[in-house]
Coordinates of C-alpha atoms and ligand atoms in Angstrom, one line a residue:
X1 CA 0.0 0.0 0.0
X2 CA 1.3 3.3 -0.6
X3 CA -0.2 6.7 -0.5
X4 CA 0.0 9.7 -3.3
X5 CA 1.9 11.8 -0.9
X6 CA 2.3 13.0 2.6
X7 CA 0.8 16.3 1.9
X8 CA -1.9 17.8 -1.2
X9 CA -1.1 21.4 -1.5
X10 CA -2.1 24.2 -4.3
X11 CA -3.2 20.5 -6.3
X12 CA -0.4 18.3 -6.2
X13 CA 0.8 15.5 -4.0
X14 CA 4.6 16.3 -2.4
X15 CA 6.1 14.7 0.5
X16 CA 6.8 16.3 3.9
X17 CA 10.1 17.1 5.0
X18 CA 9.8 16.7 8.8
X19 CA 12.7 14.1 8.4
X20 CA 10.5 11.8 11.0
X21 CA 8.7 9.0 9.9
X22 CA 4.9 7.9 10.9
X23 CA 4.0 4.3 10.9
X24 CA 0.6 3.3 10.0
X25 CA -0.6 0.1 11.2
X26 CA -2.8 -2.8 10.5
X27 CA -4.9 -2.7 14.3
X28 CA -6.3 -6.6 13.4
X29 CA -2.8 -7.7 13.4
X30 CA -0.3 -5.1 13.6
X31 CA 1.1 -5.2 10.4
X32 CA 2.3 -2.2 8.8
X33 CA 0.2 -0.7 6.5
X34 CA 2.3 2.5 5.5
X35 CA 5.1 4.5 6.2
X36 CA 5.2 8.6 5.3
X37 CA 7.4 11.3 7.0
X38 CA 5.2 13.7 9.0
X39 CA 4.4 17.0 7.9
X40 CA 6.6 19.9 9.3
X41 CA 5.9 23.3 10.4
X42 CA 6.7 24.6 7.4
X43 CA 4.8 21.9 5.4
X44 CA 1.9 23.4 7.3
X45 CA 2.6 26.8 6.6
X46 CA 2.4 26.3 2.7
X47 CA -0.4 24.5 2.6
X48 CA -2.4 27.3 4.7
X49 CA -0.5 30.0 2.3
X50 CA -1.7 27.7 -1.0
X51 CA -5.7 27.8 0.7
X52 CA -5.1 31.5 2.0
X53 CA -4.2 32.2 -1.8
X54 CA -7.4 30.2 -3.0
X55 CA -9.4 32.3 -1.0
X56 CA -8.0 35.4 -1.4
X57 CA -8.3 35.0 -5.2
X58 CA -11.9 34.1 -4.9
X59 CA -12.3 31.2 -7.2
X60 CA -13.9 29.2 -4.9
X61 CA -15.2 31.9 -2.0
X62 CA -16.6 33.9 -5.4
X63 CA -18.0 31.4 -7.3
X64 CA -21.9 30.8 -7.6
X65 CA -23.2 28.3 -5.3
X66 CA -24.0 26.3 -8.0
X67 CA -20.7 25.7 -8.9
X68 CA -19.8 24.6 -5.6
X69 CA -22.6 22.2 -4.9
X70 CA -21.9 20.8 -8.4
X71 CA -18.2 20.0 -6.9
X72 CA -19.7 18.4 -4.1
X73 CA -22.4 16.4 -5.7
X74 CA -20.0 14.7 -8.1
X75 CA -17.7 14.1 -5.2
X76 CA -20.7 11.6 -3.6
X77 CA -20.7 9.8 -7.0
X78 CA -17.2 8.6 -7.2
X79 CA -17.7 7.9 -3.5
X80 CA -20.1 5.8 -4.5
X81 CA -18.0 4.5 -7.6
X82 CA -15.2 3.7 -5.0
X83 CA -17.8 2.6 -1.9
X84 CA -16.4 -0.5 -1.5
X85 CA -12.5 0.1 -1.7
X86 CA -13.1 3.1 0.5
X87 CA -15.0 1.2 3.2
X88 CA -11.9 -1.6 3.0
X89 CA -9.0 1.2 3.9
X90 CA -11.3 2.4 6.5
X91 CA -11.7 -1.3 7.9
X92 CA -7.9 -1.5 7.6
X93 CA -7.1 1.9 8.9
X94 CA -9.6 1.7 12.1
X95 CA -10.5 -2.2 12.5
X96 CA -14.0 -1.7 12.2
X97 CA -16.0 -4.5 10.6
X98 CA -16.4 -3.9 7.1
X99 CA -20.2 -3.5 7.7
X100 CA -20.0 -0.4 9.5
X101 CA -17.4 1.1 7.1
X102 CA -19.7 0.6 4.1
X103 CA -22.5 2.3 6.7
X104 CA -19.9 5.4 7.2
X105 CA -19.2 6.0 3.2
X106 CA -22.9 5.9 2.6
X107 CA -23.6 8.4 5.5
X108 CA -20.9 10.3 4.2
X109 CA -22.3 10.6 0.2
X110 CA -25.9 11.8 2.2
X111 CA -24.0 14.6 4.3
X112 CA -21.7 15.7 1.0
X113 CA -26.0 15.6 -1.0
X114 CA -27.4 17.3 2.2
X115 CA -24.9 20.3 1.7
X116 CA -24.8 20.7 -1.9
X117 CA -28.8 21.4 -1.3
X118 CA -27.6 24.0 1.6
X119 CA -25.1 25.5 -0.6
X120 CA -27.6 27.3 -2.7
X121 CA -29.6 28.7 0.3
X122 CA -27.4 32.0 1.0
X123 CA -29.7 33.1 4.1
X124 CA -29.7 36.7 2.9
X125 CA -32.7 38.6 4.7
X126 CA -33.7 42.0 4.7
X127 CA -34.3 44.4 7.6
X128 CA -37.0 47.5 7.4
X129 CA -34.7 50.1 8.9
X130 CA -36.4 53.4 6.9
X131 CA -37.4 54.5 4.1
X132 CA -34.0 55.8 2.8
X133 CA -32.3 52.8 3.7
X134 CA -31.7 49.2 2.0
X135 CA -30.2 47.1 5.0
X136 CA -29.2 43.5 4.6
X137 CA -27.7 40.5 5.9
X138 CA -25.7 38.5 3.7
X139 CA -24.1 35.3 4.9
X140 CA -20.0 35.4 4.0
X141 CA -17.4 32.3 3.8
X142 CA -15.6 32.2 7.4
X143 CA -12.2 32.0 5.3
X144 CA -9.3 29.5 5.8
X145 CA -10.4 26.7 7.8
X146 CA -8.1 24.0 9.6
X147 CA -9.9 20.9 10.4
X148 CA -8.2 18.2 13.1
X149 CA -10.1 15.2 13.1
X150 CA -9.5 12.0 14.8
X151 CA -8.8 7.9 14.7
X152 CA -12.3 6.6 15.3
X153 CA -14.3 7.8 12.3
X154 CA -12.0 9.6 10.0
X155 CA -13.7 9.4 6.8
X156 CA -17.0 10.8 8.5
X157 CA -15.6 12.9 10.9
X158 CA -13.7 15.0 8.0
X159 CA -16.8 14.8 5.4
X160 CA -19.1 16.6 8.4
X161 CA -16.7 19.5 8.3
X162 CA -15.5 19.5 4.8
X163 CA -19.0 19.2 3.0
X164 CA -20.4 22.3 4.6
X165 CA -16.9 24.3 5.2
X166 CA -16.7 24.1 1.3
X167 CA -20.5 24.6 0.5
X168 CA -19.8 27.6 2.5
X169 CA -17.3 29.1 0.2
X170 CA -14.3 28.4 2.8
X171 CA -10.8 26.9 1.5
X172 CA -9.7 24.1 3.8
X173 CA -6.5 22.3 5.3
X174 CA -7.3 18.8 6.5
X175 CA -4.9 17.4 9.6
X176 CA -6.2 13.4 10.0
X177 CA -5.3 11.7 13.2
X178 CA -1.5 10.1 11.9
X179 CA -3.3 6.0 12.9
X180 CA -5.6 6.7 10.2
X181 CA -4.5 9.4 7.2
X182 CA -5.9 6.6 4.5
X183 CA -9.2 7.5 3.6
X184 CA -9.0 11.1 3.9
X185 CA -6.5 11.4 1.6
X186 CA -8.7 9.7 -0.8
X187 CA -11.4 12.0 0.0
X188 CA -9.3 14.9 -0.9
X189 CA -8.4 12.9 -3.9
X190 CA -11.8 12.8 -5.0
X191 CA -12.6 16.7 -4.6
X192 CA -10.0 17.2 -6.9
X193 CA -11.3 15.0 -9.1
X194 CA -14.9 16.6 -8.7
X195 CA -13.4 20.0 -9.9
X196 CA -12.1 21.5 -6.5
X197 CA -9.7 24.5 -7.7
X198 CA -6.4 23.8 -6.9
X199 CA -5.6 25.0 -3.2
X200 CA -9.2 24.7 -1.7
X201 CA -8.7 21.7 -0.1
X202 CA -5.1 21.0 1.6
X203 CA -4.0 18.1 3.5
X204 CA -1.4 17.7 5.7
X205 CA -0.4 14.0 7.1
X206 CA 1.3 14.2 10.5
X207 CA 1.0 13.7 14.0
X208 CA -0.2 16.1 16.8
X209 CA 2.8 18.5 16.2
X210 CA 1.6 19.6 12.6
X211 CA -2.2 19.6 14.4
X212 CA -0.9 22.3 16.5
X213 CA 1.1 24.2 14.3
X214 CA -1.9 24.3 12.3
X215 CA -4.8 25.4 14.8
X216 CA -2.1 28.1 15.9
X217 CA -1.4 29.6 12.5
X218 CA -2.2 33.5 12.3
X219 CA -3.2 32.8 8.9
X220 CA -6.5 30.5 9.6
X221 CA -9.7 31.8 10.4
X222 CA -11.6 28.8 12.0
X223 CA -10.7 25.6 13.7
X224 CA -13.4 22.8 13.7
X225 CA -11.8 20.0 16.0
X226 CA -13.4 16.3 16.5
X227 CA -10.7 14.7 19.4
X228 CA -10.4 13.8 23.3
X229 CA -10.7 16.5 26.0
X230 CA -7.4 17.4 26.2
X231 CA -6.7 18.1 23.4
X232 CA -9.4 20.5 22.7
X233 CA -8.4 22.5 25.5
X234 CA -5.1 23.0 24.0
X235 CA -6.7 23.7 20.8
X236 CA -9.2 26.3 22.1
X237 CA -5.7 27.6 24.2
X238 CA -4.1 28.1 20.7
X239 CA -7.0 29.7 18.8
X240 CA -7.0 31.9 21.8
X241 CA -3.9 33.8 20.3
X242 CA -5.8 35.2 16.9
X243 CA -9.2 35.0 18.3
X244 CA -10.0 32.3 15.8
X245 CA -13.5 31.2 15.6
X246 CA -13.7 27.8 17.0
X247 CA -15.9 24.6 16.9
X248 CA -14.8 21.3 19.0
X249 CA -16.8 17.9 19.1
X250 CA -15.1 16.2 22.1
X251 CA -15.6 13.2 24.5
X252 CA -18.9 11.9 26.0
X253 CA -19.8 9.4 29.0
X254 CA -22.9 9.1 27.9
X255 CA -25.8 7.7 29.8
X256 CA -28.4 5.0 28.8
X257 CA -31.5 5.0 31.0
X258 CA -34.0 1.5 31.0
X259 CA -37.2 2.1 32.8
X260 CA -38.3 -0.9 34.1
X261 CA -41.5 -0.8 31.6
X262 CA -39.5 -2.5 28.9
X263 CA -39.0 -5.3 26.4
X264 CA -35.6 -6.5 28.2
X265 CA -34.4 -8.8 25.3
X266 CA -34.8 -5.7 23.1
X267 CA -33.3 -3.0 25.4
X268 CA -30.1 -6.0 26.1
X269 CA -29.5 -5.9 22.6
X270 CA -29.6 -2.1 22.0
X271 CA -27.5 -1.4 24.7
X272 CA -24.7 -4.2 23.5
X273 CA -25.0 -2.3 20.1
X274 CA -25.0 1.2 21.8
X275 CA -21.7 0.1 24.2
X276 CA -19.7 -1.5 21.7
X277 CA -20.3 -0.7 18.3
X278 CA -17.0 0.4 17.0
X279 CA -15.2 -1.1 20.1
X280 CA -16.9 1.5 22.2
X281 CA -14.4 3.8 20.7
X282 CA -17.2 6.3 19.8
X283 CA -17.7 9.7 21.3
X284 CA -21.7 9.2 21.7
X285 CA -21.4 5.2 22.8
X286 CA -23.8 4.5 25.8
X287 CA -21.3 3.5 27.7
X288 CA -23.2 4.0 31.1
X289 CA -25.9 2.1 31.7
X290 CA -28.4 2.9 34.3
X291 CA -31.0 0.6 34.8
X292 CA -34.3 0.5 37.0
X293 CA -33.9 -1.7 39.7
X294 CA -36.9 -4.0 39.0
X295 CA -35.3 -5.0 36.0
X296 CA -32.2 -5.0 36.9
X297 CA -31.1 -8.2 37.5
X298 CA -32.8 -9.6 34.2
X299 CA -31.0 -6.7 32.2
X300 CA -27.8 -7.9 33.3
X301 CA -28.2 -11.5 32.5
X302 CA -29.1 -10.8 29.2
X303 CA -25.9 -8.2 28.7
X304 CA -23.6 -11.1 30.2
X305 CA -24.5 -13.6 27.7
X306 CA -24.4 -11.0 25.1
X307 CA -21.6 -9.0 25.6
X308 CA -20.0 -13.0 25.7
X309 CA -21.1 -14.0 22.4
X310 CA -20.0 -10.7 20.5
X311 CA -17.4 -12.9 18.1
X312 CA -14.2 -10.7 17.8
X313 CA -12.0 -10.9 14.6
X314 CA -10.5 -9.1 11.5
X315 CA -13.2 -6.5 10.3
X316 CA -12.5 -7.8 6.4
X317 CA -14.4 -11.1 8.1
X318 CA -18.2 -10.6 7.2
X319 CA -18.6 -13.0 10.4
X320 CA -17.1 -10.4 12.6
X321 CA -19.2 -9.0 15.2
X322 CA -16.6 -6.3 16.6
X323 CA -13.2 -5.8 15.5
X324 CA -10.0 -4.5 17.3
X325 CA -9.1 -1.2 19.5
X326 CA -7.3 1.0 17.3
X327 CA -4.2 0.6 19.3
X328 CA -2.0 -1.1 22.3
X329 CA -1.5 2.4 23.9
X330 CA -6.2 2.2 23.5
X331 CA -6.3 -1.0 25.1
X332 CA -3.7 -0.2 27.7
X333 CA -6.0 2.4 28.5
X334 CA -8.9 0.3 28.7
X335 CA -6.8 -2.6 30.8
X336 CA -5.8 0.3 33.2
X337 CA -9.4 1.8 33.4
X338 CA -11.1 -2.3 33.8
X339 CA -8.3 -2.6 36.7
X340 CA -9.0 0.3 38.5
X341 CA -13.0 -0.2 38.6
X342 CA -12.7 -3.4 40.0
X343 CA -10.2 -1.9 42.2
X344 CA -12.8 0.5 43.3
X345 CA -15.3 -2.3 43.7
X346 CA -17.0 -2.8 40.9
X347 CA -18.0 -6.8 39.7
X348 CA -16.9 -8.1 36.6
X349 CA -19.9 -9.5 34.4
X350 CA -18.1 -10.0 31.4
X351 CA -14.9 -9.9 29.6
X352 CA -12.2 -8.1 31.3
X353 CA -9.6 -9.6 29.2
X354 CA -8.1 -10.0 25.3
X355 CA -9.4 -12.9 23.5
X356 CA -8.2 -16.4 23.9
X357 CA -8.0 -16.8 20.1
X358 CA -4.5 -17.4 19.1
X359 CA -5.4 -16.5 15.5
X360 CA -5.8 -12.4 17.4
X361 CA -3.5 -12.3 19.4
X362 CA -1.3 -10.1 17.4
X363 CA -4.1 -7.3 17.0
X364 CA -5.0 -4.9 19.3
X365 CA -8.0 -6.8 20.8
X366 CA -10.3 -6.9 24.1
X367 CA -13.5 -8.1 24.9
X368 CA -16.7 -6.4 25.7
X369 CA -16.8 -5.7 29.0
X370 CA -19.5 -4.9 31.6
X371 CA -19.0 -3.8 34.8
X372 CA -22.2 -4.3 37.5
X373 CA -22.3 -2.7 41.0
X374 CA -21.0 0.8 39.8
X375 CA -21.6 4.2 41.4
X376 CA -21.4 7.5 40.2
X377 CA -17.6 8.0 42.7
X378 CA -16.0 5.3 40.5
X379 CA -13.5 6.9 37.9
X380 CA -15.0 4.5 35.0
X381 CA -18.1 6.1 35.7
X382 CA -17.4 9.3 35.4
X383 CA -14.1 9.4 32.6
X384 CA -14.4 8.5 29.2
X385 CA -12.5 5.3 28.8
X386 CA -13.1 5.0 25.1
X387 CA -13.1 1.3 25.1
X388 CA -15.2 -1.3 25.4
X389 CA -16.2 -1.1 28.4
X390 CA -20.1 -0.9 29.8
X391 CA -20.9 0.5 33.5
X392 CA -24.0 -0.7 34.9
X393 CA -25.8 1.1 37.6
X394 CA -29.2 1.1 39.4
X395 CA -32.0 3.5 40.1
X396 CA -35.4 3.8 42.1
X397 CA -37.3 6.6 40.3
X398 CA -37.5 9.1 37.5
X399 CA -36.0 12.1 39.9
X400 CA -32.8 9.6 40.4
X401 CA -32.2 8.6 36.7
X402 CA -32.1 11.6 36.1
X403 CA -30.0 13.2 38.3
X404 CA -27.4 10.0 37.4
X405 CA -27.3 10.7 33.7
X406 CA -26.7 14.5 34.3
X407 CA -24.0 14.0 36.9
X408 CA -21.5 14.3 34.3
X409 CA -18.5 16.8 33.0
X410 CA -19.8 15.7 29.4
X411 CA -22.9 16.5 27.6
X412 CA -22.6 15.0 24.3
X413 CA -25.7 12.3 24.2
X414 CA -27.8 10.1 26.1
X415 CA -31.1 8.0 25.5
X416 CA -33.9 7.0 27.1
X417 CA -36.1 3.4 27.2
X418 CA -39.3 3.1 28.6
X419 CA -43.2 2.7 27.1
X420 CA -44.6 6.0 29.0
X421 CA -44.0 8.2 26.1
X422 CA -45.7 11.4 28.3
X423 CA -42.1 9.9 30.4
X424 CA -40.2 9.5 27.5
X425 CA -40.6 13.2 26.7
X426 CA -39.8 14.6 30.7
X427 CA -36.4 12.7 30.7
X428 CA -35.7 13.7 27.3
X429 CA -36.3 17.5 28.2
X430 CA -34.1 16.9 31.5
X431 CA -31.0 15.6 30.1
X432 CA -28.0 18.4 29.2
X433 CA -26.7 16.6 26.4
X434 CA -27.0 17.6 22.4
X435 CA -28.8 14.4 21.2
X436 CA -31.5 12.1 23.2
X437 CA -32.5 9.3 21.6
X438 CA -36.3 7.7 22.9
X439 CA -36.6 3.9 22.2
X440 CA -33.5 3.7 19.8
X441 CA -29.5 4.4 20.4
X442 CA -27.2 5.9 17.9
X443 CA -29.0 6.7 14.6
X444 CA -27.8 10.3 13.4
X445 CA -29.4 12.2 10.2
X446 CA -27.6 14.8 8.4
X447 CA -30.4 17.4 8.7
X448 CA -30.2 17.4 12.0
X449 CA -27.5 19.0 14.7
X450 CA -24.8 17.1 15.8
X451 CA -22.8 18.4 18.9
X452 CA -21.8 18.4 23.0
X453 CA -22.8 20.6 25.6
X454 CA -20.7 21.0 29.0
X455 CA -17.0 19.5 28.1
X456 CA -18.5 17.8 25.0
X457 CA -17.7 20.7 22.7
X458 CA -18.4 23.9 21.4
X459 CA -20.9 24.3 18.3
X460 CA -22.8 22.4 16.2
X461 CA -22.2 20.1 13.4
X462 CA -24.5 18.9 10.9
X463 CA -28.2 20.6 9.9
X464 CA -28.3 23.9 8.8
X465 CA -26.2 25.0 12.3
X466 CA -23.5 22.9 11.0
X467 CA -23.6 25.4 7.6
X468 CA -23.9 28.6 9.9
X469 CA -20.3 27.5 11.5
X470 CA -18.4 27.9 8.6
X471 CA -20.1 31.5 7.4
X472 CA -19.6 35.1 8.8
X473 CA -23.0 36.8 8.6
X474 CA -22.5 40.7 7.6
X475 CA -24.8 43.6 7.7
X476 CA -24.9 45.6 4.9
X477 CA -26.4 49.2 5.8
X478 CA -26.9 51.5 2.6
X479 CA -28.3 55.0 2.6
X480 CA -29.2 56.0 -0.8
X481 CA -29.6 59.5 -0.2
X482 CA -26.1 60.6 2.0
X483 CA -27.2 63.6 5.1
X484 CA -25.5 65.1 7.6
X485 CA -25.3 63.3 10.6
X486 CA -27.0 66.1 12.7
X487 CA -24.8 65.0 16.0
X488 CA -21.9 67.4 15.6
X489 CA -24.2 70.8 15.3
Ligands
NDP1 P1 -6.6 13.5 20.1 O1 -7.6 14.4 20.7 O2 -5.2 13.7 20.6 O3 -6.5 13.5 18.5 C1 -7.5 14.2 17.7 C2 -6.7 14.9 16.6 O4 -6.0 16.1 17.1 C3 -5.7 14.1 15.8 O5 -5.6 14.4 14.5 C4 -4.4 14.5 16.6 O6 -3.3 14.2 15.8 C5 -4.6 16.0 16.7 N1 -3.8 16.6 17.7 C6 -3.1 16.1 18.8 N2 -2.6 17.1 19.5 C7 -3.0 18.3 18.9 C8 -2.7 19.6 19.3 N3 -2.0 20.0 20.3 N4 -3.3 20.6 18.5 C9 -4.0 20.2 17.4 N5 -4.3 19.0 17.1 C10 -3.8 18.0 17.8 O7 -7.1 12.1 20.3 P2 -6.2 10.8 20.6 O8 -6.1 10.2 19.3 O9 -4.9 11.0 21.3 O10 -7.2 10.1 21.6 C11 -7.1 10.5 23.0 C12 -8.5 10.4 23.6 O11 -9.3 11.3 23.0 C13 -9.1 9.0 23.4 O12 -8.7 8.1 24.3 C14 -10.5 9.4 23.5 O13 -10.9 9.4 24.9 C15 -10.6 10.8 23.0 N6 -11.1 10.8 21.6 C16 -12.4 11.3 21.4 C17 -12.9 11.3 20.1 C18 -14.2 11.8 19.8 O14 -14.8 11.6 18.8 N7 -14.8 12.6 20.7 C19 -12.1 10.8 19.0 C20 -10.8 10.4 19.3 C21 -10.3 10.4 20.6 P3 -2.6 12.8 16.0 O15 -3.6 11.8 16.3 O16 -1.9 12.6 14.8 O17 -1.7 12.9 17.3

């Protein structure tokens, strides 16, 4: 495997000149998939001069709408010509069963469709302000945008910021998390290939170094981030400088709450799916479960057996259930985080360990876990492990659920079961999260907002919110016939 270049700058493919070399592996087995040299300082500070230059010139900012949701549109047909070898470098890049990488190219060609719509709505509106006076407000690309994304959905996370950050009118430099640089590059392939002028769309391969030189650079206007915690409070710290506008999508402990007026075997096998799709490496996974304590006891037995028979292997196996963690520093993690919750009391229902497979043991794997007997003081209750790893706790009444699922630092999502839909609609209204799923866990639609409050994030992605981010309204106030102020005497 080989890729067209390190960087995509003003059109071509170059290599960086870092002199340091980035190994991307194979998580199912550990295999190297490619080697590049990281991006350098200066590496980022041509590509950001090439989509400065871009913008400047106005060949993309300038250009009808129409012309710019043409680009986009043809982009979601050759993703759809290349759906399938796309959704195989995303399985290789990530591990994630081929299944749900064929589910994240087809979200992505909707989201690029859903913004080429958007891009010929330019939100103008008119205010009454006088008869001598025209006044309007005409919505303006944000400028030069630099957009960090990370390891667990890279083709998806990029296509949320690109799609509407170019319907927009904005030039763009792309930073992908160094595990997984595969599919975005062929992304940015493709937009070139769609008819994206030459320096709209950069992309810069490297590790967190080249991610901060970029979000730092006095020549970018906007930083949309998708990462952990951390590292969007260094980013936010680094916009700080220029007073960049800035949107960040960060982590999530997000709460799954099971009245006890369910269907158990259905709410077991939504919250398996909600816990450990993707390894539980998913911002918005349910990875705390709290549970009425009539059903309790059934809910676990059913997550026991399930989170058991969840058959780990390669993704590129149709037969596999869940694939690996993205890598051994991830599982480490997860190791360190299952050791200190049973250190802190918490019971071990399932997993807890790799695989006893001898065919995995060379890829980056660990079984769904589920942890029973947790409380809200336990660490893995309240930090985002990122893993797969499920936290199971109990509650008594409506006032107590809720109070669990918003005793969080996070706010990203959360979801509630139960057959009272006058219920439903209370707990839904009480949670401080962006999204709340009723009777369902995970589905997303890319008309509608995506996004954290608390230390989830800042802003909005998807809908027409997720446009607004990347545009700079402006009032326009004309007088037609010029006067004296009158203030001065
Ligand atoms: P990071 O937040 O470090 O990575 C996200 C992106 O930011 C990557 O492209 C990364 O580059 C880049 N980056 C790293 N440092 C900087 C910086 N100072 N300035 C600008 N960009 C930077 O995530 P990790 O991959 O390290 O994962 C750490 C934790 O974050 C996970 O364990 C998980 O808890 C959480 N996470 C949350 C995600 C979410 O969707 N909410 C997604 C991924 C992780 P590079 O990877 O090349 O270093």
């Amino acid at each position: 495997m080989s890729l067209p270049g390190s960087l995509f700058i003003d059109g071509t493919w170059q290599d960086a000149r870092s002199g340091r070399l980035l190994h991307v592996l194979d998580p199912a087995d550990g295999s190297l998939v490619v080697a590049h040299e990281a991006a350098a300082a200066s590496d980022v500070d041509r590509a950001v001069a090439a989509a400065r230059a871009a913008f400047e010139a106005g060949k993309w900012s300038g250009a009808p709408a129409e012309e710019r949701a043409g680009v986009l549109r043809r982009t979601a047909d050759l993703l759809v010509r290349d759906r399938e070898h796309v959704a195989l470098l995303e399985t290789q890049d990530t591990g994630k069963p081929l299944r749900e990488s064929r589910v994240d190219v087809d979200d992505v060609v909707a989201v690029l469709r859903y913004y080429a719509g958007l891009a010929l709505d330019d939100v103008a509106h008119r205010v009454d302000a006088g008869p001598d006076v025209d006044s309007r407000v005409v919505a303006e690309p944000a400028g030069v945008c630099a957009l960090v994304t990370p390891w667990n959905y890279p083709l998806l996370s990029v296509a949320w910021k690109l799609a509407p950050a170019l319907a927009a009118g904005c030039t763009a430099v792309v930073k992908p998390s160094e595990l997984t640089p595969l599919t975005t590059a062929h992304l940015v392939a493709l937009l070139a290939e769609a008819g994206a002028p030459s320096g709209v769309v950069g992309l810069v391969l490297g590790d967190g170094e080249a991610g901060a030189a970029l979000v730092a650079h006095p020549d970018v206007d906007l930083v949309s981030f998708t990462g952990g915690t951390a590292t969007g409070r260094a980013v936010l710290r680094a916009a700080a400088a220029t007073v960049k506008r800035v949107h960040c999508e960060l982590g999530g402990k997000n709460p799954n709450v099971v009245f006890a007026d369910v269907d158990v075997d259905v709410v077991v096998d939504n919250a398996l799916h909600a816990a450990f799709l993707h390894a539980g490496q998913v911002c918005s996974a349910g990875s705390r479960l709290l549970v009425h304590a009539d059903v309790h006891d059934a809910v676990v037995t059913g997550l026991t057996a399930g989170a058991e028979a969840i058959r780990l292997g390669d993704g590129r196996d149709e037969r596999t259930q869940s694939g690996p963690m993205i890598s051994g520093a991830q599982r480490a993690r997860t190791e360190a985080a299952v050791a200190g919750a049973l250190a802190e009391g918490a019971v071990l229902a399932a997993g807890g360990r790799r695989p006893d497979d001898p065919a995995l043991a060379d890829g980056f794997f660990h079984r769904p876990t589920v942890l029973t007997g947790c409380s809200r003081n336990m660490a893995v209750v309240r930090e985002e492990v990122f893993g797969p790893v499920l936290t199971v706790e109990a509650f008594t009444d409506e006032q107590e659920a809720v109070a669990l699922a918003n005793d969080t630092v996070y706010g990203l999502a959360g979801a509630v079961w139960t057959a009272d839909l006058d219920r439903a609609d209370r707990v839904a209204a009480a949670l401080r999260c962006g999204t709340v799923w009723v009777n369902d866990f995970h589905p997303y639609v890319p008309g509608a907002e995506w996004g954290g409050r608390k230390q989830s994030g800042v802003g909005r992605e998807l809908g027409p919110t997720g446009l607004a981010e990347y545009r700079e309204l402006k009032h326009v106030w004309r007088r037609r016939t010029p006067g004296r102020s009158g203030w001065l005497g």
